[in-house]
């Protein structure tokens, strides 16, 4: 059984590891354009409607792999093989829901707001299809079937004992977004730290991360990091180097719908950073030259 394992605006925003683009429009209309389930898969729909604490945007994990941020008015769609799955969201406390998924089955997980002792909480809960159908109207569906690409590529390499050195930030990065505030990566990480964490998560999930002394160590330098909330893009240039002397440079130009109003455009930009990093990570791990860094 194949099973995957284990920014935010200061005012509002949104976090993978996937190369999927947000589609605009009502959920039902967009859902009709999605490819049907394959004969061997089921589908998990993880969604959050309009709610209180819309600026609280923790990561959503599926069996330890980042799917995206708990963005309001968004639904993540994941087609997965039959198996057991766990959705985890951590705010003030860690909350999770576990369930089996059968072939051809669709499971719905709602991200619900709850008040905490210190901060607001986002709680995942399994809901019935009849309840989810009405709540999904008007939400943006984000097909997330490619979020496993980096993990699958890493698994195919079959290596272990890989360490990760701290990634270096770009010489210049202005995170100010119009009048809305500053874009900030999730989990109180810098944008560079978030990229590094994304790499580490793939290695850990596939058992390749060094538990002791590393056999080989990967480092990284973010050469360029830029975005436009008007044109709708993120540009990330990353240079990787290995303790074995090999190097790899990868660029990701990720386009998305920015929007007209400043606040909405900046929220979309923050949300898109997560997917841009996911796309970057997928590109690296699927590169034919990546394996040379791990030898």
mmCIF file of C-alpha atoms in Angstrom:
data_model
loop_
_atom_site.group_PDB
_atom_site.id
_atom_site.type_symbol
_atom_site.label_atom_id
_atom_site.label_comp_id
_atom_site.label_asym_id
_atom_site.label_seq_id
_atom_site.Cartn_x
_atom_site.Cartn_y
_atom_site.Cartn_z
ATOM 1 C CA UNK A 1 0.000 0.000 0.000
ATOM 2 C CA UNK A 2 1.418 3.317 -1.059
ATOM 3 C CA UNK A 3 0.983 5.857 1.748
ATOM 4 C CA UNK A 4 2.569 9.357 2.074
ATOM 5 C CA UNK A 5 4.115 10.028 5.483
ATOM 6 C CA UNK A 6 5.031 12.158 7.383
ATOM 7 C CA UNK A 7 2.859 32.900 4.176
ATOM 8 C CA UNK A 8 0.897 34.354 6.267
ATOM 9 C CA UNK A 9 0.284 38.071 6.177
ATOM 10 C CA UNK A 10 0.795 39.639 9.571
ATOM 11 C CA UNK A 11 -2.776 40.777 8.943
ATOM 12 C CA UNK A 12 -3.864 37.798 6.836
ATOM 13 C CA UNK A 13 -2.412 35.040 4.681
ATOM 14 C CA UNK A 14 -1.529 31.373 3.971
ATOM 15 C CA UNK A 15 1.842 27.121 3.517
ATOM 16 C CA UNK A 16 3.970 21.340 1.157
ATOM 17 C CA UNK A 17 5.123 20.100 -0.781
ATOM 18 C CA UNK A 18 2.846 20.480 -4.487
ATOM 19 C CA UNK A 19 2.942 22.027 -7.869
ATOM 20 C CA UNK A 20 -0.758 22.791 -8.135
ATOM 21 C CA UNK A 21 -2.347 26.067 -9.245
ATOM 22 C CA UNK A 22 -5.420 27.552 -7.559
ATOM 23 C CA UNK A 23 -8.503 27.524 -9.728
ATOM 24 C CA UNK A 24 -11.024 30.352 -9.383
ATOM 25 C CA UNK A 25 -14.788 29.950 -9.390
ATOM 26 C CA UNK A 26 -17.534 28.112 -7.531
ATOM 27 C CA UNK A 27 -16.611 24.729 -6.187
ATOM 28 C CA UNK A 28 -19.296 22.795 -8.063
ATOM 29 C CA UNK A 29 -18.371 24.319 -11.428
ATOM 30 C CA UNK A 30 -14.675 23.649 -10.930
ATOM 31 C CA UNK A 31 -15.254 20.175 -9.547
ATOM 32 C CA UNK A 32 -16.915 19.183 -12.807
ATOM 33 C CA UNK A 33 -13.663 20.002 -14.616
ATOM 34 C CA UNK A 34 -11.557 17.794 -12.393
ATOM 35 C CA UNK A 35 -10.424 14.432 -13.708
ATOM 36 C CA UNK A 36 -12.464 11.498 -12.426
ATOM 37 C CA UNK A 37 -11.059 9.180 -9.822
ATOM 38 C CA UNK A 38 -8.876 6.412 -11.125
ATOM 39 C CA UNK A 39 -9.877 2.840 -10.505
ATOM 40 C CA UNK A 40 -7.395 2.538 -7.640
ATOM 41 C CA UNK A 41 -7.912 5.840 -5.780
ATOM 42 C CA UNK A 42 -10.227 7.501 -3.315
ATOM 43 C CA UNK A 43 -10.525 11.252 -2.727
ATOM 44 C CA UNK A 44 -10.021 13.413 0.363
ATOM 45 C CA UNK A 45 -11.471 16.949 0.376
ATOM 46 C CA UNK A 46 -10.038 19.226 3.081
ATOM 47 C CA UNK A 47 -11.819 22.579 3.279
ATOM 48 C CA UNK A 48 -12.294 25.738 5.314
ATOM 49 C CA UNK A 49 -15.099 28.196 4.625
ATOM 50 C CA UNK A 50 -15.396 31.810 5.719
ATOM 51 C CA UNK A 51 -14.853 31.873 9.454
ATOM 52 C CA UNK A 52 -13.594 33.762 12.447
ATOM 53 C CA UNK A 53 -9.829 33.962 12.906
ATOM 54 C CA UNK A 54 -9.270 34.123 9.146
ATOM 55 C CA UNK A 55 -5.722 35.391 9.841
ATOM 56 C CA UNK A 56 -4.923 32.152 11.716
ATOM 57 C CA UNK A 57 -3.486 29.992 8.955
ATOM 58 C CA UNK A 58 -1.601 26.953 10.231
ATOM 59 C CA UNK A 59 -0.281 24.239 7.948
ATOM 60 C CA UNK A 60 -2.435 21.232 7.178
ATOM 61 C CA UNK A 61 -0.577 17.919 7.171
ATOM 62 C CA UNK A 62 -1.662 14.661 5.585
ATOM 63 C CA UNK A 63 0.284 11.790 7.128
ATOM 64 C CA UNK A 64 3.040 14.244 7.980
ATOM 65 C CA UNK A 65 3.303 15.915 4.566
ATOM 66 C CA UNK A 66 2.199 19.539 4.115
ATOM 67 C CA UNK A 67 -0.863 19.860 1.906
ATOM 68 C CA UNK A 68 -1.179 23.641 2.269
ATOM 69 C CA UNK A 69 -2.319 26.284 4.735
ATOM 70 C CA UNK A 70 -5.734 26.348 6.350
ATOM 71 C CA UNK A 71 -6.855 29.151 4.038
ATOM 72 C CA UNK A 72 -10.457 30.343 4.274
ATOM 73 C CA UNK A 73 -12.783 29.681 1.332
ATOM 74 C CA UNK A 74 -10.478 27.001 -0.017
ATOM 75 C CA UNK A 75 -10.835 23.261 -0.548
ATOM 76 C CA UNK A 76 -7.883 20.939 -1.129
ATOM 77 C CA UNK A 77 -8.626 17.860 -3.221
ATOM 78 C CA UNK A 78 -6.322 14.874 -2.916
ATOM 79 C CA UNK A 79 -6.662 11.625 -4.854
ATOM 80 C CA UNK A 80 -4.979 8.828 -2.926
ATOM 81 C CA UNK A 81 -4.778 5.047 -2.850
ATOM 82 C CA UNK A 82 -6.771 2.982 -0.387
ATOM 83 C CA UNK A 83 -5.280 3.225 3.079
ATOM 84 C CA UNK A 84 -5.314 4.876 6.485
ATOM 85 C CA UNK A 85 -4.856 8.658 6.664
ATOM 86 C CA UNK A 86 -4.365 11.297 9.351
ATOM 87 C CA UNK A 87 -5.027 15.039 9.008
ATOM 88 C CA UNK A 88 -3.100 17.147 11.532
ATOM 89 C CA UNK A 89 -3.330 20.884 12.285
ATOM 90 C CA UNK A 90 -1.338 22.584 15.041
ATOM 91 C CA UNK A 91 -2.201 26.009 16.468
ATOM 92 C CA UNK A 92 -2.319 26.375 20.235
ATOM 93 C CA UNK A 93 -2.556 22.619 20.419
ATOM 94 C CA UNK A 94 -2.238 19.792 17.937
ATOM 95 C CA UNK A 95 -5.528 18.487 16.594
ATOM 96 C CA UNK A 96 -5.904 15.502 14.317
ATOM 97 C CA UNK A 97 -8.445 13.202 12.743
ATOM 98 C CA UNK A 98 -7.760 9.662 11.503
ATOM 99 C CA UNK A 99 -9.846 7.623 9.081
ATOM 100 C CA UNK A 100 -9.628 4.861 6.458
ATOM 101 C CA UNK A 101 -10.115 5.641 2.761
ATOM 102 C CA UNK A 102 -11.541 3.041 0.408
ATOM 103 C CA UNK A 103 -11.174 2.891 -3.358
ATOM 104 C CA UNK A 104 -13.799 5.112 -5.020
ATOM 105 C CA UNK A 105 -14.727 6.728 -1.696
ATOM 106 C CA UNK A 106 -14.752 10.489 -0.991
ATOM 107 C CA UNK A 107 -14.046 11.688 2.541
ATOM 108 C CA UNK A 108 -14.636 15.296 3.662
ATOM 109 C CA UNK A 109 -12.600 17.016 6.370
ATOM 110 C CA UNK A 110 -13.785 20.433 7.586
ATOM 111 C CA UNK A 111 -11.329 22.853 9.233
ATOM 112 C CA UNK A 112 -13.329 24.475 12.020
ATOM 113 C CA UNK A 113 -12.516 27.504 14.171
ATOM 114 C CA UNK A 114 -12.498 27.114 17.929
ATOM 115 C CA UNK A 115 -11.491 29.453 20.740
ATOM 116 C CA UNK A 116 -8.392 28.509 22.709
ATOM 117 C CA UNK A 117 -6.943 29.611 26.012
ATOM 118 C CA UNK A 118 -4.218 31.710 24.368
ATOM 119 C CA UNK A 119 -4.858 31.720 20.613
ATOM 120 C CA UNK A 120 -7.589 30.590 18.257
ATOM 121 C CA UNK A 121 -7.561 26.995 17.151
ATOM 122 C CA UNK A 122 -8.240 25.310 13.830
ATOM 123 C CA UNK A 123 -9.663 21.837 14.291
ATOM 124 C CA UNK A 124 -10.005 19.184 11.548
ATOM 125 C CA UNK A 125 -13.153 17.092 11.714
ATOM 126 C CA UNK A 126 -14.632 14.432 9.483
ATOM 127 C CA UNK A 127 -18.077 15.437 8.152
ATOM 128 C CA UNK A 128 -20.793 13.710 6.179
ATOM 129 C CA UNK A 129 -21.067 14.299 2.432
ATOM 130 C CA UNK A 130 -24.520 15.910 2.790
ATOM 131 C CA UNK A 131 -23.148 18.476 5.240
ATOM 132 C CA UNK A 132 -20.030 19.155 3.192
ATOM 133 C CA UNK A 133 -21.855 19.635 -0.122
ATOM 134 C CA UNK A 134 -23.625 22.793 0.966
ATOM 135 C CA UNK A 135 -20.575 24.208 2.724
ATOM 136 C CA UNK A 136 -18.369 23.718 -0.340
ATOM 137 C CA UNK A 137 -20.435 26.018 -2.569
ATOM 138 C CA UNK A 138 -18.373 29.029 -3.674
ATOM 139 C CA UNK A 139 -15.072 27.687 -2.325
ATOM 140 C CA UNK A 140 -11.917 27.569 -4.463
ATOM 141 C CA UNK A 141 -10.946 23.970 -5.185
ATOM 142 C CA UNK A 142 -7.195 23.307 -5.273
ATOM 143 C CA UNK A 143 -6.322 19.964 -6.864
ATOM 144 C CA UNK A 144 -3.423 18.699 -4.789
ATOM 145 C CA UNK A 145 -2.739 15.360 -6.433
ATOM 146 C CA UNK A 146 0.871 16.355 -7.231
ATOM 147 C CA UNK A 147 1.862 17.033 -3.629
ATOM 148 C CA UNK A 148 3.413 13.573 -3.394
ATOM 149 C CA UNK A 149 5.701 14.014 -6.417
ATOM 150 C CA UNK A 150 8.823 14.901 -4.414
ATOM 151 C CA UNK A 151 8.182 12.043 -1.993
ATOM 152 C CA UNK A 152 7.727 9.528 -4.765
ATOM 153 C CA UNK A 153 10.930 10.669 -6.463
ATOM 154 C CA UNK A 154 12.874 10.499 -3.211
ATOM 155 C CA UNK A 155 11.509 7.050 -2.431
ATOM 156 C CA UNK A 156 12.678 5.813 -5.826
ATOM 157 C CA UNK A 157 16.255 6.871 -5.028
ATOM 158 C CA UNK A 158 16.317 4.636 -1.978
ATOM 159 C CA UNK A 159 19.060 6.500 -0.089
ATOM 160 C CA UNK A 160 19.556 7.171 3.617
ATOM 161 C CA UNK A 161 21.826 9.220 5.891
ATOM 162 C CA UNK A 162 21.195 12.614 4.265
ATOM 163 C CA UNK A 163 21.824 15.684 6.428
ATOM 164 C CA UNK A 164 20.716 19.274 5.740
ATOM 165 C CA UNK A 165 22.759 22.389 6.519
ATOM 166 C CA UNK A 166 21.101 25.783 7.103
ATOM 167 C CA UNK A 167 19.999 27.448 3.876
ATOM 168 C CA UNK A 168 21.311 30.983 3.200
ATOM 169 C CA UNK A 169 18.736 33.762 2.572
ATOM 170 C CA UNK A 170 18.822 36.029 -0.481
ATOM 171 C CA UNK A 171 20.897 39.213 -0.350
ATOM 172 C CA UNK A 172 17.676 41.222 -0.641
ATOM 173 C CA UNK A 173 14.015 40.399 -0.119
ATOM 174 C CA UNK A 174 11.244 42.933 0.544
ATOM 175 C CA UNK A 175 8.215 41.180 1.994
ATOM 176 C CA UNK A 176 6.025 44.320 2.058
ATOM 177 C CA UNK A 177 2.787 43.767 0.158
ATOM 178 C CA UNK A 178 1.029 47.024 -0.837
ATOM 179 C CA UNK A 179 -0.674 48.620 2.166
ATOM 180 C CA UNK A 180 -1.765 45.315 3.659
ATOM 181 C CA UNK A 181 1.403 44.589 5.602
ATOM 182 C CA UNK A 182 4.273 42.128 5.357
ATOM 183 C CA UNK A 183 4.174 38.604 4.089
ATOM 184 C CA UNK A 184 5.440 36.101 6.604
ATOM 185 C CA UNK A 185 6.013 32.395 6.215
ATOM 186 C CA UNK A 186 4.013 29.937 8.353
ATOM 187 C CA UNK A 187 5.096 28.550 11.686
ATOM 188 C CA UNK A 188 7.051 31.749 12.436
ATOM 189 C CA UNK A 189 9.735 30.689 9.961
ATOM 190 C CA UNK A 190 11.541 32.987 7.582
ATOM 191 C CA UNK A 191 10.839 32.409 3.899
ATOM 192 C CA UNK A 192 14.240 30.778 3.519
ATOM 193 C CA UNK A 193 13.734 28.580 6.567
ATOM 194 C CA UNK A 194 10.425 27.455 5.129
ATOM 195 C CA UNK A 195 12.127 26.272 1.935
ATOM 196 C CA UNK A 196 14.691 24.377 4.003
ATOM 197 C CA UNK A 197 11.970 22.798 6.131
ATOM 198 C CA UNK A 198 10.161 21.664 3.000
ATOM 199 C CA UNK A 199 13.250 19.746 1.913
ATOM 200 C CA UNK A 200 13.736 18.236 5.346
ATOM 201 C CA UNK A 201 10.124 17.063 5.495
ATOM 202 C CA UNK A 202 10.468 15.057 2.299
ATOM 203 C CA UNK A 203 13.674 13.440 3.524
ATOM 204 C CA UNK A 204 12.159 12.588 6.895
ATOM 205 C CA UNK A 205 8.970 11.212 5.358
ATOM 206 C CA UNK A 206 10.926 8.829 3.149
ATOM 207 C CA UNK A 207 13.371 7.711 5.838
ATOM 208 C CA UNK A 208 16.319 9.394 4.115
ATOM 209 C CA UNK A 209 17.065 11.992 6.809
ATOM 210 C CA UNK A 210 20.168 11.231 8.856
ATOM 211 C CA UNK A 211 19.292 10.113 12.371
ATOM 212 C CA UNK A 212 22.950 10.249 13.391
ATOM 213 C CA UNK A 213 26.126 11.269 11.588
ATOM 214 C CA UNK A 214 25.205 12.148 8.020
ATOM 215 C CA UNK A 215 26.597 10.156 5.129
ATOM 216 C CA UNK A 216 26.195 13.214 2.881
ATOM 217 C CA UNK A 217 25.001 16.751 3.665
ATOM 218 C CA UNK A 218 22.975 19.117 1.490
ATOM 219 C CA UNK A 219 23.136 22.920 1.806
ATOM 220 C CA UNK A 220 21.264 25.620 -0.033
ATOM 221 C CA UNK A 221 21.399 29.284 -0.955
ATOM 222 C CA UNK A 222 18.323 31.239 -2.034
ATOM 223 C CA UNK A 223 19.842 33.399 -4.750
ATOM 224 C CA UNK A 224 16.649 35.309 -5.538
ATOM 225 C CA UNK A 225 13.216 35.644 -3.928
ATOM 226 C CA UNK A 226 10.659 38.012 -5.394
ATOM 227 C CA UNK A 227 6.916 38.317 -5.890
ATOM 228 C CA UNK A 228 4.216 40.484 -7.446
ATOM 229 C CA UNK A 229 0.727 40.608 -6.011
ATOM 230 C CA UNK A 230 -0.379 42.553 -9.123
ATOM 231 C CA UNK A 231 0.994 40.379 -11.907
ATOM 232 C CA UNK A 232 0.632 37.325 -9.708
ATOM 233 C CA UNK A 233 3.916 35.482 -9.497
ATOM 234 C CA UNK A 234 6.639 34.192 -7.189
ATOM 235 C CA UNK A 235 10.230 33.854 -8.393
ATOM 236 C CA UNK A 236 12.546 31.591 -6.410
ATOM 237 C CA UNK A 237 16.124 30.841 -7.499
ATOM 238 C CA UNK A 238 17.825 28.171 -5.413
ATOM 239 C CA UNK A 239 21.379 26.822 -5.505
ATOM 240 C CA UNK A 240 22.030 23.509 -3.762
ATOM 241 C CA UNK A 241 25.422 22.074 -2.903
ATOM 242 C CA UNK A 242 26.479 18.755 -1.479
ATOM 243 C CA UNK A 243 29.335 17.725 0.786
ATOM 244 C CA UNK A 244 30.413 15.471 -2.085
ATOM 245 C CA UNK A 245 31.150 18.542 -4.214
ATOM 246 C CA UNK A 246 28.151 18.298 -6.549
ATOM 247 C CA UNK A 247 25.901 21.315 -7.159
ATOM 248 C CA UNK A 248 22.450 21.961 -8.595
ATOM 249 C CA UNK A 249 20.654 25.210 -9.470
ATOM 250 C CA UNK A 250 16.887 25.364 -9.878
ATOM 251 C CA UNK A 251 14.514 28.257 -10.608
ATOM 252 C CA UNK A 252 10.784 28.333 -10.050
ATOM 253 C CA UNK A 253 8.520 30.992 -11.601
ATOM 254 C CA UNK A 254 5.113 30.307 -10.109
ATOM 255 C CA UNK A 255 2.117 32.221 -11.436
ATOM 256 C CA UNK A 256 -1.205 32.702 -9.674
ATOM 257 C CA UNK A 257 -4.255 34.968 -9.619
ATOM 258 C CA UNK A 258 -3.396 38.077 -7.599
ATOM 259 C CA UNK A 259 -6.731 39.890 -7.421
ATOM 260 C CA UNK A 260 -7.850 43.513 -7.484
ATOM 261 C CA UNK A 261 -8.258 44.627 -3.888
ATOM 262 C CA UNK A 262 -4.993 45.021 -1.972
ATOM 263 C CA UNK A 263 -5.958 42.798 0.956
ATOM 264 C CA UNK A 264 -7.286 39.959 -1.186
ATOM 265 C CA UNK A 265 -4.325 40.162 -3.571
ATOM 266 C CA UNK A 266 -1.867 39.962 -0.695
ATOM 267 C CA UNK A 267 -3.750 37.065 0.853
ATOM 268 C CA UNK A 268 -3.574 35.250 -2.482
ATOM 269 C CA UNK A 269 0.139 36.043 -2.719
ATOM 270 C CA UNK A 270 0.773 34.664 0.746
ATOM 271 C CA UNK A 271 -1.190 31.524 -0.020
ATOM 272 C CA UNK A 272 0.643 31.047 -3.330
ATOM 273 C CA UNK A 273 4.056 31.031 -1.616
ATOM 274 C CA UNK A 274 3.294 27.652 -0.155
ATOM 275 C CA UNK A 275 2.453 26.212 -3.544
ATOM 276 C CA UNK A 276 5.464 27.934 -5.148
ATOM 277 C CA UNK A 277 7.765 26.234 -2.646
ATOM 278 C CA UNK A 278 5.997 22.936 -3.202
ATOM 279 C CA UNK A 279 6.553 23.304 -6.931
ATOM 280 C CA UNK A 280 10.211 24.183 -6.374
ATOM 281 C CA UNK A 281 10.765 21.174 -4.142
ATOM 282 C CA UNK A 282 9.062 18.859 -6.608
ATOM 283 C CA UNK A 283 11.261 20.223 -9.398
ATOM 284 C CA UNK A 284 14.432 19.613 -7.382
ATOM 285 C CA UNK A 285 13.631 16.078 -6.285
ATOM 286 C CA UNK A 286 12.474 15.085 -9.749
ATOM 287 C CA UNK A 287 15.569 16.512 -11.431
ATOM 288 C CA UNK A 288 17.774 13.900 -13.033
ATOM 289 C CA UNK A 289 20.794 15.691 -11.501
ATOM 290 C CA UNK A 290 19.541 15.589 -7.921
ATOM 291 C CA UNK A 291 20.653 12.041 -7.262
ATOM 292 C CA UNK A 292 24.287 13.063 -7.795
ATOM 293 C CA UNK A 293 24.087 15.299 -4.692
ATOM 294 C CA UNK A 294 23.217 12.304 -2.535
ATOM 295 C CA UNK A 295 26.005 9.929 -3.555
#
